[in-house]
mmCIF file of C-alpha atoms in Angstrom:
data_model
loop_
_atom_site.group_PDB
_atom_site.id
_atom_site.type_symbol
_atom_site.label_atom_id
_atom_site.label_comp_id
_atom_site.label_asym_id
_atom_site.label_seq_id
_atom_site.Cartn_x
_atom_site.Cartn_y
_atom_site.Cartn_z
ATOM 1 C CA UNK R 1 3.902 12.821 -16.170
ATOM 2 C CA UNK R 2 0.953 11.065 -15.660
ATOM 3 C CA UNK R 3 -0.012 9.197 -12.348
ATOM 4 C CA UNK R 4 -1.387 6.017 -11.370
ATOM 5 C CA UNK R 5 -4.922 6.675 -12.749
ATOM 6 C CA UNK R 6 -7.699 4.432 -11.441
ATOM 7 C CA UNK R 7 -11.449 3.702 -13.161
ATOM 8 C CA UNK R 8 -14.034 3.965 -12.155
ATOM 9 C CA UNK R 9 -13.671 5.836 -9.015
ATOM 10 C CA UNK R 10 -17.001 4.812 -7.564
ATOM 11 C CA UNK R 11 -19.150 1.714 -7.829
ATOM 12 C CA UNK R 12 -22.400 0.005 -6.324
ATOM 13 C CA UNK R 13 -23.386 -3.468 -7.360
ATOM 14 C CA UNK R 14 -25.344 -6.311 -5.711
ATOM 15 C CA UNK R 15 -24.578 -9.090 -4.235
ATOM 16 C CA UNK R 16 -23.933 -12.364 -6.844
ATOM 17 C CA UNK R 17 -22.786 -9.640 -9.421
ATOM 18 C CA UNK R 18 -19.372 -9.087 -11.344
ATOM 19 C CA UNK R 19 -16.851 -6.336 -11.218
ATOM 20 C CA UNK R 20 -14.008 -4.917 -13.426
ATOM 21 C CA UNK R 21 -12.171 -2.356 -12.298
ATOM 22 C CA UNK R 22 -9.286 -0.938 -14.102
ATOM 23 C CA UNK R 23 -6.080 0.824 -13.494
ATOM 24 C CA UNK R 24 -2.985 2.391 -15.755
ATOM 25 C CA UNK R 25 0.320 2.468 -13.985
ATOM 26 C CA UNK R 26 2.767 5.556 -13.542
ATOM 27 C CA UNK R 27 4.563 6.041 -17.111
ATOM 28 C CA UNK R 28 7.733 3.889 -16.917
ATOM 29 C CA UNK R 29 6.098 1.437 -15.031
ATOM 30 C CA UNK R 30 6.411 -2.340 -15.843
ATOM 31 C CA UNK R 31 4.506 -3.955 -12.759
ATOM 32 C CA UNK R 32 0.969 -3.422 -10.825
ATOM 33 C CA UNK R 33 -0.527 -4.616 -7.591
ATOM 34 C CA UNK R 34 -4.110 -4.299 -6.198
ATOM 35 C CA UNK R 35 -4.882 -3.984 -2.649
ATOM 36 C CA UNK R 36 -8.046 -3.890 -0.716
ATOM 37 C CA UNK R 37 -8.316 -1.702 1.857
ATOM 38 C CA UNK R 38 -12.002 -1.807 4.006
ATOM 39 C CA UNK R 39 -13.397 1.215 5.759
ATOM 40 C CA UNK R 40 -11.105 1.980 9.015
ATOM 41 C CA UNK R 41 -7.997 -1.165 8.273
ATOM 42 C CA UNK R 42 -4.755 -0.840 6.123
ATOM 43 C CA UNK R 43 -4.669 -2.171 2.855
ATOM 44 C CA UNK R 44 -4.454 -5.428 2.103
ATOM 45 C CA UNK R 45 -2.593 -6.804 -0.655
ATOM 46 C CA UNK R 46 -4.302 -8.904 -3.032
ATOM 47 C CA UNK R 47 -1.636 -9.682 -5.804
ATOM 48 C CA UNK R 48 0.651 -8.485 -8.208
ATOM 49 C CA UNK R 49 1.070 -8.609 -11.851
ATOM 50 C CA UNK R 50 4.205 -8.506 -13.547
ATOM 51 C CA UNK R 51 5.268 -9.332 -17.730
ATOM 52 C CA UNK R 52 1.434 -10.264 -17.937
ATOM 53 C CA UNK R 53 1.541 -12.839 -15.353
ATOM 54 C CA UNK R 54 0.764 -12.795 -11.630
ATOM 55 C CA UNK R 55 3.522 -13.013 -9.865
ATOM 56 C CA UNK R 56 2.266 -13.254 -5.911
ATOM 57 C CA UNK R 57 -0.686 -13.575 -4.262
ATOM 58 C CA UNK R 58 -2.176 -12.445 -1.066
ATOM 59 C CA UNK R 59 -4.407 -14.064 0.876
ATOM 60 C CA UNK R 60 -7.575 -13.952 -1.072
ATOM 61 C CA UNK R 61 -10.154 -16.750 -2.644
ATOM 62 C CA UNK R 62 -10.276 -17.055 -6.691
ATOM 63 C CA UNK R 63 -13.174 -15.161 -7.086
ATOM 64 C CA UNK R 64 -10.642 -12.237 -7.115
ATOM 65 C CA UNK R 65 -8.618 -12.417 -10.277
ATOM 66 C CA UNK R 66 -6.813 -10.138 -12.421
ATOM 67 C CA UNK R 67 -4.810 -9.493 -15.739
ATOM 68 C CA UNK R 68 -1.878 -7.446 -17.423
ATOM 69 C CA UNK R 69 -2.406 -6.368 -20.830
ATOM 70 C CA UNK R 70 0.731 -5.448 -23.250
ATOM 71 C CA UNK R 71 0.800 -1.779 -22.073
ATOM 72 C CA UNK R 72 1.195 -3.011 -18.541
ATOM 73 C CA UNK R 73 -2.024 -1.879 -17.756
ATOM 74 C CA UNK R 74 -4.435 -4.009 -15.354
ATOM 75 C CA UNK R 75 -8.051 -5.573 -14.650
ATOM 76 C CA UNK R 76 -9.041 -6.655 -11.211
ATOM 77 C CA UNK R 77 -12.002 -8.633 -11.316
ATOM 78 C CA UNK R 78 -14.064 -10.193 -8.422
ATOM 79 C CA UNK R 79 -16.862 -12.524 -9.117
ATOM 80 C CA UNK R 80 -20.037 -13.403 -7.146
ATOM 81 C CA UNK R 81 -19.776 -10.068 -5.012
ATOM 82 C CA UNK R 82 -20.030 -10.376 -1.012
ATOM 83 C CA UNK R 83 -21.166 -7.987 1.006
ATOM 84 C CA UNK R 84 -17.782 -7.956 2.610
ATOM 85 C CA UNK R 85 -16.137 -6.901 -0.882
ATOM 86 C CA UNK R 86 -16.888 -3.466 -0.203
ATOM 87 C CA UNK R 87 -14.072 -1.345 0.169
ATOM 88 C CA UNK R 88 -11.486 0.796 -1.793
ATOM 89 C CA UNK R 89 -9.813 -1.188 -4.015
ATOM 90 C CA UNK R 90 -5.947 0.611 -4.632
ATOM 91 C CA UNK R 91 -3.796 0.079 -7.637
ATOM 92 C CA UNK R 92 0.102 0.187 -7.338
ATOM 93 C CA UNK R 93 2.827 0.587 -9.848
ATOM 94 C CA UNK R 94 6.098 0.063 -9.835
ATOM 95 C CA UNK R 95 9.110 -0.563 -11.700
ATOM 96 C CA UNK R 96 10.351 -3.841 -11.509
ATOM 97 C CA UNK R 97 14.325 -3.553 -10.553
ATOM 98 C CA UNK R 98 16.749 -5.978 -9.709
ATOM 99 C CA UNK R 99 17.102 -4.849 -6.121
ATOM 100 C CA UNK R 100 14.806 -4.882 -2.888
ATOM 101 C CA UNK R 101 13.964 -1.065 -3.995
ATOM 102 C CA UNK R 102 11.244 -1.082 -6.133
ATOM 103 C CA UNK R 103 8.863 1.843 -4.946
ATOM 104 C CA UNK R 104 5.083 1.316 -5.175
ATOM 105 C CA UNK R 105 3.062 4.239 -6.074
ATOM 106 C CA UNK R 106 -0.473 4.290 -5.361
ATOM 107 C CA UNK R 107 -3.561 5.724 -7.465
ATOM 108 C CA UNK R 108 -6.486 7.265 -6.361
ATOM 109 C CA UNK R 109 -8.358 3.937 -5.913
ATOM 110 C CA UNK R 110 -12.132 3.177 -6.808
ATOM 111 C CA UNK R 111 -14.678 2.611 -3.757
ATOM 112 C CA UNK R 112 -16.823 -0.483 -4.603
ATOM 113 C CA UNK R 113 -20.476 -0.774 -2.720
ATOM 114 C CA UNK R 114 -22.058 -4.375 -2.672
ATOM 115 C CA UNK R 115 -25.267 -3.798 -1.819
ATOM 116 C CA UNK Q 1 3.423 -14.058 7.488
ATOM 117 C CA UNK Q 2 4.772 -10.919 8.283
ATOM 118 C CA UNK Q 3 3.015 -9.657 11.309
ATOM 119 C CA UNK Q 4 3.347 -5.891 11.634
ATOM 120 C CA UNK Q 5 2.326 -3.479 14.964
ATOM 121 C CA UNK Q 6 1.748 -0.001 14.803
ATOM 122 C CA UNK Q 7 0.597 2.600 17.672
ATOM 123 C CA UNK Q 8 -3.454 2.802 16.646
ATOM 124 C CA UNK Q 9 -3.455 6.788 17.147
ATOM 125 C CA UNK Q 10 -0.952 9.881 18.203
ATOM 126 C CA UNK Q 11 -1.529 13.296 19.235
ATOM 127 C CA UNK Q 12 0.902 16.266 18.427
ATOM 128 C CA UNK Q 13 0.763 19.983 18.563
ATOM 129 C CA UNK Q 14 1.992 22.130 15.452
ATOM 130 C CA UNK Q 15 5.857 22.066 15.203
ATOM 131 C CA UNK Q 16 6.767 18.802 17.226
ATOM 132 C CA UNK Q 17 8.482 16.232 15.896
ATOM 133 C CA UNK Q 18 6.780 12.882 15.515
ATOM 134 C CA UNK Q 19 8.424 9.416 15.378
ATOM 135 C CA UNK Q 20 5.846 6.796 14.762
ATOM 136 C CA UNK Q 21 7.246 2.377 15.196
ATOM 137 C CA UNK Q 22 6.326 0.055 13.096
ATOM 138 C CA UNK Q 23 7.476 -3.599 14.498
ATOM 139 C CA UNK Q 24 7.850 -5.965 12.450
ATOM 140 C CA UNK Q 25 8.963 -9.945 12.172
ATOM 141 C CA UNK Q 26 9.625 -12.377 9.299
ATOM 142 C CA UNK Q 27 10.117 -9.551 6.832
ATOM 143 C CA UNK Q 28 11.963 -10.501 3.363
ATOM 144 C CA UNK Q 29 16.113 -10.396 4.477
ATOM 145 C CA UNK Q 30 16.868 -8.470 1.352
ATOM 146 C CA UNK Q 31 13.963 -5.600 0.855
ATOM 147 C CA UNK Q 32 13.418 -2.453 2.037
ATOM 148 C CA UNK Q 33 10.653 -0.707 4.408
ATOM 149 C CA UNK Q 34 8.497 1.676 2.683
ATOM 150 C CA UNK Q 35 6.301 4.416 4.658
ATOM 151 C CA UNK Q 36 3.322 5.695 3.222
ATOM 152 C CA UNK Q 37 0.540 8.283 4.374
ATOM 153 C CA UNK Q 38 -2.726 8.579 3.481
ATOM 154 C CA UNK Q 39 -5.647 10.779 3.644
ATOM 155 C CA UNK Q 40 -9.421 9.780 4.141
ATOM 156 C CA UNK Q 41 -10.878 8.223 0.233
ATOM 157 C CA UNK Q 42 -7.530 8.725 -1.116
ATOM 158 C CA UNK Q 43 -4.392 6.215 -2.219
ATOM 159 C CA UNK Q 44 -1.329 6.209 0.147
ATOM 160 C CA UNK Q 45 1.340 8.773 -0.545
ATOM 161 C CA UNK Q 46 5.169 7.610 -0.568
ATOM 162 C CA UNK Q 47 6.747 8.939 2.092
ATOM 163 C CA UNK Q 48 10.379 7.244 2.245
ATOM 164 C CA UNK Q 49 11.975 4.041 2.357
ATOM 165 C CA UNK Q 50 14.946 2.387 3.686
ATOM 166 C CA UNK Q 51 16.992 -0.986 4.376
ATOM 167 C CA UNK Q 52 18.584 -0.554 7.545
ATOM 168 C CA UNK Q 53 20.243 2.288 9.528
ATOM 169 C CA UNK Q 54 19.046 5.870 9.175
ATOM 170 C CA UNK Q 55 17.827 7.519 5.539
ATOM 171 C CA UNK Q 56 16.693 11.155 5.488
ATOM 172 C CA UNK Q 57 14.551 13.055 2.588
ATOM 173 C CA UNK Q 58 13.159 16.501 2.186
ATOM 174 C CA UNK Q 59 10.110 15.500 4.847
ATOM 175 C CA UNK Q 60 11.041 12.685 6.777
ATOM 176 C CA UNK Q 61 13.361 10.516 8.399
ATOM 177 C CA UNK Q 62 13.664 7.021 8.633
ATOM 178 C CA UNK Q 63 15.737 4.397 11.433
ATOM 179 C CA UNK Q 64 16.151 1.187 11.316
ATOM 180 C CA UNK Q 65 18.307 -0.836 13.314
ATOM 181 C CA UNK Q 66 20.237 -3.712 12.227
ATOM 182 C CA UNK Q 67 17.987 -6.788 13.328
ATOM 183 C CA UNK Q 68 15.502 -4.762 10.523
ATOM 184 C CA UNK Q 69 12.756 -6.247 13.638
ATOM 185 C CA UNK Q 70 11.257 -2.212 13.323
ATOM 186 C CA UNK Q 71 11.645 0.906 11.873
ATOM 187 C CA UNK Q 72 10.900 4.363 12.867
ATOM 188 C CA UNK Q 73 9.140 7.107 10.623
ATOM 189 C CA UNK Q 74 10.532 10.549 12.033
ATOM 190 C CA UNK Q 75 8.167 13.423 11.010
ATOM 191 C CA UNK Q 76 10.170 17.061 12.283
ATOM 192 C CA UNK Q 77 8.469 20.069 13.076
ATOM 193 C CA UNK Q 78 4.829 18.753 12.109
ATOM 194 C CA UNK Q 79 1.686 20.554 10.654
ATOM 195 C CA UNK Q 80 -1.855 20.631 10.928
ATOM 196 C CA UNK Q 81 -1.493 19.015 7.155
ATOM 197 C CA UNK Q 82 0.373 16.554 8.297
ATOM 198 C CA UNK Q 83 -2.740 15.134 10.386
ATOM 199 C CA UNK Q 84 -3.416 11.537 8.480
ATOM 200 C CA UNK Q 85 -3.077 7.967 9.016
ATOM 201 C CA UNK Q 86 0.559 6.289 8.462
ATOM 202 C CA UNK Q 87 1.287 3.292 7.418
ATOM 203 C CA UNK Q 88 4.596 0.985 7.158
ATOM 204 C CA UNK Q 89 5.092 -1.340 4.427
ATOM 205 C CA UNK Q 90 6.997 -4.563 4.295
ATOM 206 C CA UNK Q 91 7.683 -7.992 2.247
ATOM 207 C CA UNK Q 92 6.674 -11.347 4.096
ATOM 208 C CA UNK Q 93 9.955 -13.836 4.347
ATOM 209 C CA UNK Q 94 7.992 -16.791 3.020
ATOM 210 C CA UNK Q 95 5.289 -16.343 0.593
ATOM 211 C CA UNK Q 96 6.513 -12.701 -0.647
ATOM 212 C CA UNK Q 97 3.663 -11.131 -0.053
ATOM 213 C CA UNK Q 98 3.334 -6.931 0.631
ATOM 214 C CA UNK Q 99 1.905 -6.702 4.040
ATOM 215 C CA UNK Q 100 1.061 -3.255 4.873
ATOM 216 C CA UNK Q 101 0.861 -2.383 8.704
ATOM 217 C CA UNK Q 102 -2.451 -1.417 10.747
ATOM 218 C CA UNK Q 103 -1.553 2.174 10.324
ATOM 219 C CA UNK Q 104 -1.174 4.811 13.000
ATOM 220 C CA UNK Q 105 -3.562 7.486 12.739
ATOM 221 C CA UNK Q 106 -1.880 11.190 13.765
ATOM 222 C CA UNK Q 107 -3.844 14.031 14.852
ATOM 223 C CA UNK Q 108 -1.962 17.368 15.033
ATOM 224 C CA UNK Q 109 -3.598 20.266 16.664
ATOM 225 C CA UNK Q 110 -2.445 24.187 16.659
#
């Protein structure tokens, strides 16, 4: 039984450029959420995608954006990189329930360098 | 928001047991608290979760009490693998959002 898997798991870009990063959730899984977590903090939760919508949203600008494909897998992209965008980027999965006990499992992550 | 405090760092010696606090206010009335650990460039592991009062799994233990304001992550008899950074997670009241806390940061030595 497959994990969260995560792709890439390492990236450098420059500032001004675009990212995609990809993940494909736990089989079973209906519902994803990306964090960001910089060097030496907790992760920070970005938003979370759910029946190919997003569903709630973190604190972050619009640059970051994201979508669900059929398959429940997801895209994070971030546009017009910051310096301060560098961090590991962690995809969740979970399956959505009708209770508060929906379990997140993480993946491995990918580590993003804006240079 | 959710505002969540956690011990920065803890020291332990092999075969202790641990309890690690995670306060927390304004979390979600109806969801549970979630524990995680993680290990340098890696995704956080599941560790247990809970609503209120005490839940217990093959590893760890968790209390809460019943204002749900904190919960406590109860490691027994600890290992030198255990040494990693642990986290609490919880829903904010308002906007819904998954706030994770700042993470405590265990060091267990033989």
């Amino acid at each position: 039984d497959a994990g969260v898997t995560q792709s890439p798991t390492h990236l450098i870009k420059t500032r001004g450029q675009q990212v995609t990063l990809r993940c494909s959730p736990k089989s079973g899984h209906d519902t994803v959420s990306w964090y960001q977590q910089a060097l030496g903090q907790g992760p920070q939760f970005i938003f979370q995608y759910y029946e190919e919508e997003e569903r709630q949203r973190g604190n972050f600008p619009d640059r970051f954006s994201g979508h669900q494909f059929p398959n429940y897998s997801s895209e994070l992209n971030v546009n017009a990189l910051l310096l301060g965008d560098s961090a590991l980027y962690l995809c969740a999965s979970s399956l959505r329930t009708s209770g508060p006990d929906e379990t997140q499992y993480f993946g491995p992550g990918t580590r993003l360098l804006v240079l | 928001l959710a505002k969540t405090t956690q011990p920065i760092s803890m020291d332990s010696y092999e075969g202790q047991e641990v309890n690690i606090t995670c306060s927390h206010n304004n979390i979600a009335t109806n969801d549970y608290i979630t524990w995680y650990q993680q290990f340098p460039s890696q995704g956080p592991r599941f560790i247990i979760q809970g609503y209120k009062t005490k839940v217990t799994n093959e590893v760890a233990s968790l209390f809460i009490p019943a204002d749900r304001k904190s919960s406590t992550l109860s490691l027994p008899r600890v290992s030198l693998s255990d040494t990693a950074v642990y986290y609490c997670l919880v829903r904010d009241t308002g906007r819904r959002a998954l706030t994770f806390g700042s993470g405590t940061r265990l060091q267990v030595q033989p």
